[in-house]
Short mmCIF file of C-alpha atoms and ligand atoms in Angstrom, two decimals:
data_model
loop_
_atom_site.label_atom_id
_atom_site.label_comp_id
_atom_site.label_asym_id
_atom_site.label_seq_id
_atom_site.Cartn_x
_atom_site.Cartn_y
_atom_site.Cartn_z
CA UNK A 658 0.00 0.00 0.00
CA UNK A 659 1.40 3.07 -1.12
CA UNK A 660 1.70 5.90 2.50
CA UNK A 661 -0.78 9.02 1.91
CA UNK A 662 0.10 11.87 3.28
CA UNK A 663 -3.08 12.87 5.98
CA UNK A 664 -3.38 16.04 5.41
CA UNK A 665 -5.60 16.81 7.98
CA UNK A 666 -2.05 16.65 10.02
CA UNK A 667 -0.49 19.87 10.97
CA UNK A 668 1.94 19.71 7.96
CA UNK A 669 4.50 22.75 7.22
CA UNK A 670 3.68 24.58 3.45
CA UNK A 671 7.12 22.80 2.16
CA UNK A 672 6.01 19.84 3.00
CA UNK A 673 2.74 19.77 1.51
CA UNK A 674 4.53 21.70 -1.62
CA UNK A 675 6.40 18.21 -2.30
CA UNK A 676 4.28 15.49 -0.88
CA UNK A 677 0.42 16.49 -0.80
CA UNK A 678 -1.99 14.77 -3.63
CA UNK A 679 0.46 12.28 -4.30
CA UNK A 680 -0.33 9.34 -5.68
CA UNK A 681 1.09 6.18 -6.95
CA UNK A 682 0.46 3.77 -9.74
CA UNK A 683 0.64 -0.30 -9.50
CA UNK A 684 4.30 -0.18 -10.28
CA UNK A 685 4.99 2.07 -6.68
CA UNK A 686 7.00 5.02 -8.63
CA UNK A 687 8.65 7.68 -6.37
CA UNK A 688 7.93 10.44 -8.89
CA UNK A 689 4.75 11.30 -9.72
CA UNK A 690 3.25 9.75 -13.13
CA UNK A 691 2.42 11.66 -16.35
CA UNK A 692 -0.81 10.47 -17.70
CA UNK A 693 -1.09 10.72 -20.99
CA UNK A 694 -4.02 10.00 -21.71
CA UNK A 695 -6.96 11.72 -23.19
CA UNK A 696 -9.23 8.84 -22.43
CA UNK A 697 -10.05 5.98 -19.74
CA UNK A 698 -11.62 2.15 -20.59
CA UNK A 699 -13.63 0.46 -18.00
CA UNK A 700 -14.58 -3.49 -17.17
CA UNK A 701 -18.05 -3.36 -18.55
CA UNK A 702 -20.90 -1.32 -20.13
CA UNK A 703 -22.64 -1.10 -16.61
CA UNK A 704 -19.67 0.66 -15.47
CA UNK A 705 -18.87 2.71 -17.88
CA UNK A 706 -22.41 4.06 -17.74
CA UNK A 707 -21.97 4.41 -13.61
CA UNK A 708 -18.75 6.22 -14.07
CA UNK A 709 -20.94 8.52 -16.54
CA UNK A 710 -23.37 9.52 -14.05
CA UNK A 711 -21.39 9.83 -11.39
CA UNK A 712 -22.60 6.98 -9.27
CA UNK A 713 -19.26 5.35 -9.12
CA UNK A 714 -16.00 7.49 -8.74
CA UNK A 715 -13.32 7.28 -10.95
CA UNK A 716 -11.80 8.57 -14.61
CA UNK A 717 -13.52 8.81 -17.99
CA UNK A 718 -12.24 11.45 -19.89
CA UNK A 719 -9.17 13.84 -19.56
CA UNK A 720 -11.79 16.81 -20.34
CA UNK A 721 -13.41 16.16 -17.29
CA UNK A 722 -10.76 14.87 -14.84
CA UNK A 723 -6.91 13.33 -15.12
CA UNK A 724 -5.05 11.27 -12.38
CA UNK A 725 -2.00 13.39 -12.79
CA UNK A 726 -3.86 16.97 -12.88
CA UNK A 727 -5.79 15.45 -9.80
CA UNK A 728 -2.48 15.44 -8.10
CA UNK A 729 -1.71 19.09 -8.83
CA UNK A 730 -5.09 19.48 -7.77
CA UNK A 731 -4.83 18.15 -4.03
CA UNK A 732 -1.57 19.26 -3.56
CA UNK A 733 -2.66 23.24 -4.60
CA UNK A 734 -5.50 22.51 -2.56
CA UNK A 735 -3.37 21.58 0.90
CA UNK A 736 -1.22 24.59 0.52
CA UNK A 737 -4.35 27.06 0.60
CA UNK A 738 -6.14 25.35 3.30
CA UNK A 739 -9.04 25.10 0.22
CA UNK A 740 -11.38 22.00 0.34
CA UNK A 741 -11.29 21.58 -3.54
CA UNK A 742 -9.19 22.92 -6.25
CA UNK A 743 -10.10 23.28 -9.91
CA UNK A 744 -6.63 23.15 -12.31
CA UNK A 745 -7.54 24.93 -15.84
CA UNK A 746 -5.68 25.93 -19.09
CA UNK A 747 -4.13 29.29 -17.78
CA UNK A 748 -4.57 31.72 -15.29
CA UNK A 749 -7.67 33.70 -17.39
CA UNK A 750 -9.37 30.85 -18.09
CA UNK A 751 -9.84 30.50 -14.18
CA UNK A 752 -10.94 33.62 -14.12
CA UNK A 753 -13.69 33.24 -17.05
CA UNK A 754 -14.28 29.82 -15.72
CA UNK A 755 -15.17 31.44 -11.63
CA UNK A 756 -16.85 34.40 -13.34
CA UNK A 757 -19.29 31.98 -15.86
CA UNK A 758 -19.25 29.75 -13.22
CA UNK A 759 -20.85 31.99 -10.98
CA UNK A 760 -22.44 35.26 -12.29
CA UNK A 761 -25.48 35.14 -14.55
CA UNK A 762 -26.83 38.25 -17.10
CA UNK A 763 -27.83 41.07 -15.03
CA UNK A 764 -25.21 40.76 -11.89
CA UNK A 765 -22.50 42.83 -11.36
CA UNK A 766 -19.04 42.71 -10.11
CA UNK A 767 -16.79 45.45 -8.08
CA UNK A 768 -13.46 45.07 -9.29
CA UNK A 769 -10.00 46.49 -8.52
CA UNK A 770 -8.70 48.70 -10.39
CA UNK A 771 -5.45 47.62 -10.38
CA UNK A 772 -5.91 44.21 -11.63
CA UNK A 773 -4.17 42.36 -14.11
CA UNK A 774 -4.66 44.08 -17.66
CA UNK A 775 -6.16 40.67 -19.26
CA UNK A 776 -8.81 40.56 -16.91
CA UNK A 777 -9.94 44.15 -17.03
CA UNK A 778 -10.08 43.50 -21.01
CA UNK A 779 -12.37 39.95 -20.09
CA UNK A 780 -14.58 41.82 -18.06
CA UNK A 781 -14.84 45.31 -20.27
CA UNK A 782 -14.79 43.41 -23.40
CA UNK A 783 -16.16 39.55 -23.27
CA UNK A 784 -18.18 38.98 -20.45
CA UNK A 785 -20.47 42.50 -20.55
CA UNK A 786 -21.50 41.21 -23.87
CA UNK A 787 -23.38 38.62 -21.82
CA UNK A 788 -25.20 40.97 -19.07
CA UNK A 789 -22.77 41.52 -16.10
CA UNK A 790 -21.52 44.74 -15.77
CA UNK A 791 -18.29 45.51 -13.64
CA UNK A 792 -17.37 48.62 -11.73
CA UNK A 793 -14.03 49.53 -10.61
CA UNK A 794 -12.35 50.84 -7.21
CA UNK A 795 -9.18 51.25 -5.43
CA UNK A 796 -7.87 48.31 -4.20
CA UNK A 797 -6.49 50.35 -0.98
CA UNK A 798 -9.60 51.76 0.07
CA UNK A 799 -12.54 49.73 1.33
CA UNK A 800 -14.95 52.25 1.63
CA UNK A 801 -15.08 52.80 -2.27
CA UNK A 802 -15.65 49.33 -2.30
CA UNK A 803 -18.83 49.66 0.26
CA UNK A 804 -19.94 52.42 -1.62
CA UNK A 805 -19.69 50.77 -5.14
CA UNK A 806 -22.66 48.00 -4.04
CA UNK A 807 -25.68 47.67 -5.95
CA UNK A 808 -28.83 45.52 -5.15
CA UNK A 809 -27.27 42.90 -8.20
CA UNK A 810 -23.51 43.05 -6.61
CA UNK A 811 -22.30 39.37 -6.99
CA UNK A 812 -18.76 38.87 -6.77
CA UNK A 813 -15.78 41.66 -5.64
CA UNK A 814 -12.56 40.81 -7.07
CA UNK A 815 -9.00 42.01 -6.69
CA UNK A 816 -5.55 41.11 -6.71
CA UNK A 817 -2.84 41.75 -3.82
CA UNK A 818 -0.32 42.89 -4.35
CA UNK A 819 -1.16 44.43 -7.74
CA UNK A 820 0.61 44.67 -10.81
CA UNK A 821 3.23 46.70 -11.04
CA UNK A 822 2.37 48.84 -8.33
CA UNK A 823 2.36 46.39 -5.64
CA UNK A 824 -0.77 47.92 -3.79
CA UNK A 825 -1.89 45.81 -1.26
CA UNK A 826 -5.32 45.49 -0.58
CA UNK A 827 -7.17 45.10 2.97
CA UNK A 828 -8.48 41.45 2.07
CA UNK A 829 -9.95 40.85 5.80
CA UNK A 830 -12.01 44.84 5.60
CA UNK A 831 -13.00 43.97 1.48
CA UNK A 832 -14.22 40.77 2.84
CA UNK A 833 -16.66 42.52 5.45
CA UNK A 834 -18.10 44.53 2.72
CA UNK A 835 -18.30 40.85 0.38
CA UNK A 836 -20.16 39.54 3.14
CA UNK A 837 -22.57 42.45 3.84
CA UNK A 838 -23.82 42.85 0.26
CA UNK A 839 -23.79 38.03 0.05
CA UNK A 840 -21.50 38.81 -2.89
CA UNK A 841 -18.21 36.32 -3.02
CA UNK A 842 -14.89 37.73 -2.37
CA UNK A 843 -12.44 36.34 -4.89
CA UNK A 844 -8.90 37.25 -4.81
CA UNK A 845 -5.77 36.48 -7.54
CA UNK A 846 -2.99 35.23 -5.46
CA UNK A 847 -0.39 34.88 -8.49
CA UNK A 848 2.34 37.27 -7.01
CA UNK A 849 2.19 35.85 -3.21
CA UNK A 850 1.63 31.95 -3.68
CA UNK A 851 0.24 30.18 -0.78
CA UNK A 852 3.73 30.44 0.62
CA UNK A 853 3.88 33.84 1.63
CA UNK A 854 -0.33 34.66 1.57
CA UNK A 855 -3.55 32.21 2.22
CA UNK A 856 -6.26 34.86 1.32
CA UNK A 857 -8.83 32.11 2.41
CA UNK A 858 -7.90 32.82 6.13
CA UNK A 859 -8.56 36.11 5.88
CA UNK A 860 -12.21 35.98 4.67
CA UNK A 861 -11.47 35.15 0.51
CA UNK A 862 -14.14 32.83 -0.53
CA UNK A 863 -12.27 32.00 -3.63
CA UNK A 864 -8.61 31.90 -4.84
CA UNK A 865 -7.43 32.27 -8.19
CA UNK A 866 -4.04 31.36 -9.62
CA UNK A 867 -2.07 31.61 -12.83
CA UNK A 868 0.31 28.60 -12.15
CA UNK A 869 2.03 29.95 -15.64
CA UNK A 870 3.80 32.42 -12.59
CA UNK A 871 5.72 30.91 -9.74
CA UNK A 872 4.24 27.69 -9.41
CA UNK A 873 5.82 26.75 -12.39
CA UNK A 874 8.77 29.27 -11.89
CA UNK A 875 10.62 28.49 -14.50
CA UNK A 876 8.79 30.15 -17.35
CA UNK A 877 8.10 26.85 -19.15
CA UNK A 878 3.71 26.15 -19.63
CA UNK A 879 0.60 27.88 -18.78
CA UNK A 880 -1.77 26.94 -16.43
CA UNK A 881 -4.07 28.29 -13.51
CA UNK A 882 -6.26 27.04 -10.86
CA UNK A 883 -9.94 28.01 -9.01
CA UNK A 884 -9.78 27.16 -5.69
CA UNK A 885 -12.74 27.28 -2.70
CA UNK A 886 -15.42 25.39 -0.44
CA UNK A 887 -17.08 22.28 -2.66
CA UNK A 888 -19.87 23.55 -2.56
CA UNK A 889 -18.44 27.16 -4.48
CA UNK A 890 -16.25 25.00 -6.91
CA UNK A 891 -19.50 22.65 -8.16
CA UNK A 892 -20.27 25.46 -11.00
CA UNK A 893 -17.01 26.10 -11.49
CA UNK A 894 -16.29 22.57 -12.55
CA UNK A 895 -18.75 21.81 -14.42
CA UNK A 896 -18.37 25.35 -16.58
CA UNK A 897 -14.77 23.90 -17.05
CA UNK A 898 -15.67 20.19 -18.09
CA UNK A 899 -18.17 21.19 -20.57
CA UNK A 900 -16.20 24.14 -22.42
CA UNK A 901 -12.97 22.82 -22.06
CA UNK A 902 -10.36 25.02 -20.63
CA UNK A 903 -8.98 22.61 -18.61
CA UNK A 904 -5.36 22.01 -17.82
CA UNK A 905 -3.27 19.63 -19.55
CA UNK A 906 -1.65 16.51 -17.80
CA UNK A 907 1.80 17.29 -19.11
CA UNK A 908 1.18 20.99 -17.61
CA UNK A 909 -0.26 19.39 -14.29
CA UNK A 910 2.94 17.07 -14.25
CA UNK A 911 4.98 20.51 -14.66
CA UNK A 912 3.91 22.10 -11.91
CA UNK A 913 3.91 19.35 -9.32
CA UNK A 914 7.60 19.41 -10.22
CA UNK A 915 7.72 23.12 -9.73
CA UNK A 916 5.90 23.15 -6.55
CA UNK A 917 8.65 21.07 -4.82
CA UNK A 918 10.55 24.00 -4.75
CA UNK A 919 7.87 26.68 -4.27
CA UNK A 920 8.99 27.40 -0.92
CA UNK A 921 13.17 27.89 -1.63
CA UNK A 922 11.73 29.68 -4.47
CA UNK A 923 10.08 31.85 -2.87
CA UNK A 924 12.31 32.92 0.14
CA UNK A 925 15.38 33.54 -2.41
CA UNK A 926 13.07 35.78 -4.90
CA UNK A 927 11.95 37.84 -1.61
CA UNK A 928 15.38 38.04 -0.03
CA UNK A 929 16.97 38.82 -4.00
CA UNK A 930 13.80 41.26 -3.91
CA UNK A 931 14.60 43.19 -0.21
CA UNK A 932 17.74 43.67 -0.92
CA UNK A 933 17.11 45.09 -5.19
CA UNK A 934 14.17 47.53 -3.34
CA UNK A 935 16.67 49.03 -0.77
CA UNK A 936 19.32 49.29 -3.50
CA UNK A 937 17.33 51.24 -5.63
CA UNK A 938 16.19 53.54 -2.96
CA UNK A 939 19.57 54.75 -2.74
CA UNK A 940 19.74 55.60 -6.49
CA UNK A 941 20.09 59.44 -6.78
CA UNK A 942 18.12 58.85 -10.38
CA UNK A 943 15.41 56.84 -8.99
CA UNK A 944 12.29 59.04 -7.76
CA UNK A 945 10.55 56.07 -5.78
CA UNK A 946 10.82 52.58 -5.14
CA UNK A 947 7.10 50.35 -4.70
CA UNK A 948 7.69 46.89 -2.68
CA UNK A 949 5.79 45.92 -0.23
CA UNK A 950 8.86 44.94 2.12
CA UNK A 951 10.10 48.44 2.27
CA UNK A 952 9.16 50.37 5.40
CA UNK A 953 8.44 53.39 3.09
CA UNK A 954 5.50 51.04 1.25
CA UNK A 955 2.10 52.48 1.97
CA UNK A 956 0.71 49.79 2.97
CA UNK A 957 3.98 47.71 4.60
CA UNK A 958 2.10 47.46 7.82
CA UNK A 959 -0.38 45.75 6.47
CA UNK A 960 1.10 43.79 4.03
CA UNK A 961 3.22 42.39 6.72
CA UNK A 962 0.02 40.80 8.42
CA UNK A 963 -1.09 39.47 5.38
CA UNK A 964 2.10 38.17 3.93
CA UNK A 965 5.34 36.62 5.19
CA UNK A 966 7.57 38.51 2.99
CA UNK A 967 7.38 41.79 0.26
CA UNK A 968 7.47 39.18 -2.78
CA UNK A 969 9.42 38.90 -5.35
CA UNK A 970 8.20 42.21 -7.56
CA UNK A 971 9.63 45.29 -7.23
CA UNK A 972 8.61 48.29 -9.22
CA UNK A 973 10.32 51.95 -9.12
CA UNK A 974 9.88 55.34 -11.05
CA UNK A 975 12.74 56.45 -12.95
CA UNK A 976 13.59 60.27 -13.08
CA UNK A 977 13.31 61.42 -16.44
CA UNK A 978 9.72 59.82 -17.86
CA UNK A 979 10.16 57.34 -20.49
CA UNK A 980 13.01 58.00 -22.13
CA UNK A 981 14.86 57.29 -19.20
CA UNK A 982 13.01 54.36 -18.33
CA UNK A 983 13.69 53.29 -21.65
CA UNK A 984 17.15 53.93 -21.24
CA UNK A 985 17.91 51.58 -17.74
CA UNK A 986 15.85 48.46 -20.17
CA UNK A 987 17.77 49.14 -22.78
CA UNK A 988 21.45 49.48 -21.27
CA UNK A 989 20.82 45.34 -19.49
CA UNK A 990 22.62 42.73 -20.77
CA UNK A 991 21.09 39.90 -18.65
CA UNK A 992 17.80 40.59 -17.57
CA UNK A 993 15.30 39.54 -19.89
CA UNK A 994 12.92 42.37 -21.48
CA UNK A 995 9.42 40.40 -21.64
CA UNK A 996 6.62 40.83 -19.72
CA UNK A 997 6.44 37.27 -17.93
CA UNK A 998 7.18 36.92 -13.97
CA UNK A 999 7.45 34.78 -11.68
CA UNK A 1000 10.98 33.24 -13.33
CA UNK A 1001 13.99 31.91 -12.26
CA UNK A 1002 15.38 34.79 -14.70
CA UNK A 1003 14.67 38.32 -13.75
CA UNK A 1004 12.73 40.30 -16.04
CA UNK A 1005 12.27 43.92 -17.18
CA UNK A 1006 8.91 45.52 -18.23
CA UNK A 1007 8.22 48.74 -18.93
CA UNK A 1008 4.45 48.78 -18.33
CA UNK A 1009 3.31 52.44 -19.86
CA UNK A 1010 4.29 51.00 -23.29
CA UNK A 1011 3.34 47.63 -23.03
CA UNK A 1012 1.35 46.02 -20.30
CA UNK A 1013 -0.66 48.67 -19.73
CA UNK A 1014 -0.35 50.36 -23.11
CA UNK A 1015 -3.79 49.88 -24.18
CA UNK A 1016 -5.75 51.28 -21.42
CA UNK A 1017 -6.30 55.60 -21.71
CA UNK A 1018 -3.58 57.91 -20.26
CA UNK A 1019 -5.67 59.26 -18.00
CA UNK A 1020 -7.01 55.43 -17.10
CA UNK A 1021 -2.68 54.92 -16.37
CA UNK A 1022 -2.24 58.16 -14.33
CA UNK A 1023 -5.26 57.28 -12.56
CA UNK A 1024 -3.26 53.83 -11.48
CA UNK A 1025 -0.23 55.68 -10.99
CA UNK A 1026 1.70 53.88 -13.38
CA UNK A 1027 3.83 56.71 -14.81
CA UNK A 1028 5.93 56.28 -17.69
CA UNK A 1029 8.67 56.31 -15.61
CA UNK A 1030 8.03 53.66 -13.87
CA UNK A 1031 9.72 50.08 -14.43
CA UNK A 1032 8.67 46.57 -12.89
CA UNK A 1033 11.22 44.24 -12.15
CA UNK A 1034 10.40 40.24 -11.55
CA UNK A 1035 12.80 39.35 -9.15
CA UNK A 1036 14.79 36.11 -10.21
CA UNK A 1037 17.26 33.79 -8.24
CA UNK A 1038 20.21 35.32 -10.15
CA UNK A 1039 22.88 36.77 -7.60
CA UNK A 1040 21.71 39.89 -6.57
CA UNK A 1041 24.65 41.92 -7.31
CA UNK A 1042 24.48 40.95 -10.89
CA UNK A 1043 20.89 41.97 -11.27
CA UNK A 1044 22.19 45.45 -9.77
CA UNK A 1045 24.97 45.61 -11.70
CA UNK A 1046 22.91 45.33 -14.95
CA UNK A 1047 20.05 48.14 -13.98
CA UNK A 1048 23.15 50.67 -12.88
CA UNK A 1049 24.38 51.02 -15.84
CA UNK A 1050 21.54 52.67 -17.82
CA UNK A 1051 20.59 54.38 -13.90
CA UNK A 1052 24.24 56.02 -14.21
C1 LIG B 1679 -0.37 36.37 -15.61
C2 LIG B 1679 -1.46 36.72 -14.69
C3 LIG B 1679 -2.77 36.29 -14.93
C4 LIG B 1679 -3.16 35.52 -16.19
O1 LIG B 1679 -2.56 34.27 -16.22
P1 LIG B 1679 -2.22 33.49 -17.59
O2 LIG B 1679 -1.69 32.20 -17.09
O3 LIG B 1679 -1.26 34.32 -18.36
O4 LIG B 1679 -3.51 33.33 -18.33
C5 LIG B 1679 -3.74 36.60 -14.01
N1 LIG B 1679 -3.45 37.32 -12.91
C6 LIG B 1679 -2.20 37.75 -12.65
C7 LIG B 1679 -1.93 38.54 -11.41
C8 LIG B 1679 -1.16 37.48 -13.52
O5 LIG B 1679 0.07 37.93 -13.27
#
């Protein structure tokens, strides 16, 4: 008999990281199978057609469920202290699958405004076309959030900390309003992982991932994840096994790999992180510096109660608008200019001009994303390397 882990024990996050929703084949592998497999065969017609309905528990169809995206399922699941996780295709097709999922025509959803730029464009663009109508308010300031309720307010969503600003949002005062108006509180966890942030202990009702980030970590396949109570995932699942955005077993087999080092992972990119933030707040050229780890932070009080460390993104305004912003990109020779995170690599982003390039100017200044400003994704690289590379063009 192969051990389980009980994870009903008090097990540290590493742990669970490399052990929880394990499971092992006949043939007692340490590793975790890939199953390939887009299909399952069963012993007879009459089970086939209980497996169908449900009646008997077990795999039909890699649409529906797969025993290695299963495992990435349980072991997500253990390090959010969620009852069930959902695994999908990428990180916006959780979102579309806990918005459809959820919301019907003629509900409507307070958002952040300093969420991810894909999602404002799913919610402005795809889903109004089908009746739900979102509003948007600062993520630091719950009463705009109170005040933004309407009799049809379903869901409030928003992401902490947010991209590239790293604002950090009250999650425990946003969930007070959630629960006052019987709306669900979901929040993106992509830039914390469970690691350093469970937003379900502070009042989240669901958590949404793109995996493509850090659980992965090494920039390799996409992937995300909807995680909550069973009873909140039910319409979530089934959205996802009849459209099809789910997540591939080779992408599932990925990230289990990636999670065994989520923890290391994330302690070196906050430590390589700390140490970038207080560098560049020494740099006569550099006007600001936004990370959450910083005493200077707006919110670094609270951010400390709700995570363990700043994170691994660091953002900071040049002097000199965009040219000089351009400039620092520009003059690296290692860091890679792309708009990804979450890599071993560190990357360099220039969000006025890309990113966020399609929303208004006045929508950006709003935000407070300058074109100054520049976001760095923290990688394991040695620090003083990473330095070394942004000083040149900061000279
Ligand atoms: C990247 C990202 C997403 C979207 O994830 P994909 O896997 O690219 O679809 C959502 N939220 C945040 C915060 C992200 O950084």
């Amino acid at each position: 008999m192969p051990k389980t882990l009980d994870t009903k024990n008090a097990y540290e996050l590493e742990t669970l990281a490399i052990r929880a929703g394990t499971k092992r084949t006949e043939f007692n592998e340490h590793s975790e199978a890939l199953f390939l497999t887009s299909s399952f065969v069963f012993d007879s017609a009459a089970q086939a057609a209980a497996r169908f309905i449900g009646q008997e528990p077990g795999y039909t169809y890699s649409r529906f469920t797969n025993p290695t995206v299963t495992m990435f399922e349980e072991r997500l699941a253990a390090l959010e202290g969620a009852e069930q996780c959902v695994a999908t295709s990428s990180g916006m097709s959780a979102v579309l699958a806990c918005v459809m999922g959820h919301l019907k025509a003629g509900d409507h959803i307070i958002a952040s405004q300093s969420v991810f730029g894909s999602i404002i464009n799913l919610f402005n663009n795809v889903i109004k076309k089908f009746g739900v109508e979102t509003t948007y308010v600062s993520a630091t300031n719950p009463a705009e959030w109170q005040a933004a309720i309407k009799p049809n307010t379903r869901m409030l969503f928003l992401e902490t900390p947010s991209n590239p600003l790293t604002e950090v949002a009250d999650m425990a005062a946003i969930a007070a309003v959630a629960k006052s108006c019987g709306a669900l509180l979901v929040v993106d966890n992509c830039f914390c992982t469970p690691i350093l942030q469970r937003p379900l202990d502070f009042g989240a009702d669901i958590v949404i991932h793109s995996a493509t980030k850090y659980l992965d970590g090494q920039g390799r396949v996409l992937g995300g994840a909807v995680l909550g109570s069973k009873k909140n995932m039910e319409s979530v699942f089934q959205f996802l096994r009849i459209t099809g955005p789910t997540m591939s077993a080779f992408n599932a087999w990925v990230f289990l790999k990636g999670m065994e080092t989520l923890k290391i992972r994330m302690d070196a990119h906050s430590a390589n992180a700390m140490q970038l933030a207080q560098w560049l707040e020494q740099q006569p050229n550099v006007a600001r510096v936004y990370y959450p780890g910083l005493p200077s932070h707006p919110q670094h009080e609270l951010a400390m109660r709700q995570q363990k460390t700043g994170g691994g993104i660091v953002a900071f305004e040049v002097k000199g608008g965009k040219e000089a912003a351009w400039r620092v990109i520009d003059n690296t020779q290692m860091l890679s200019i792309t708009a990804n995170l979450g890599d071993t690599r560190t990357t360099i982003t220039h969000p006025a001009s890309t990113t966020h390039a399609r929303i208004t100017p006045e929508a950006r200044a709003a935000a407070g994303i300058s074109d100054g400003v520049i976001r760095i994704g923290v990688g394991l690289e040695a620090v003083s390397d990473i330095q070394a590379d942004l000083a040149r063009g900061l000279k």
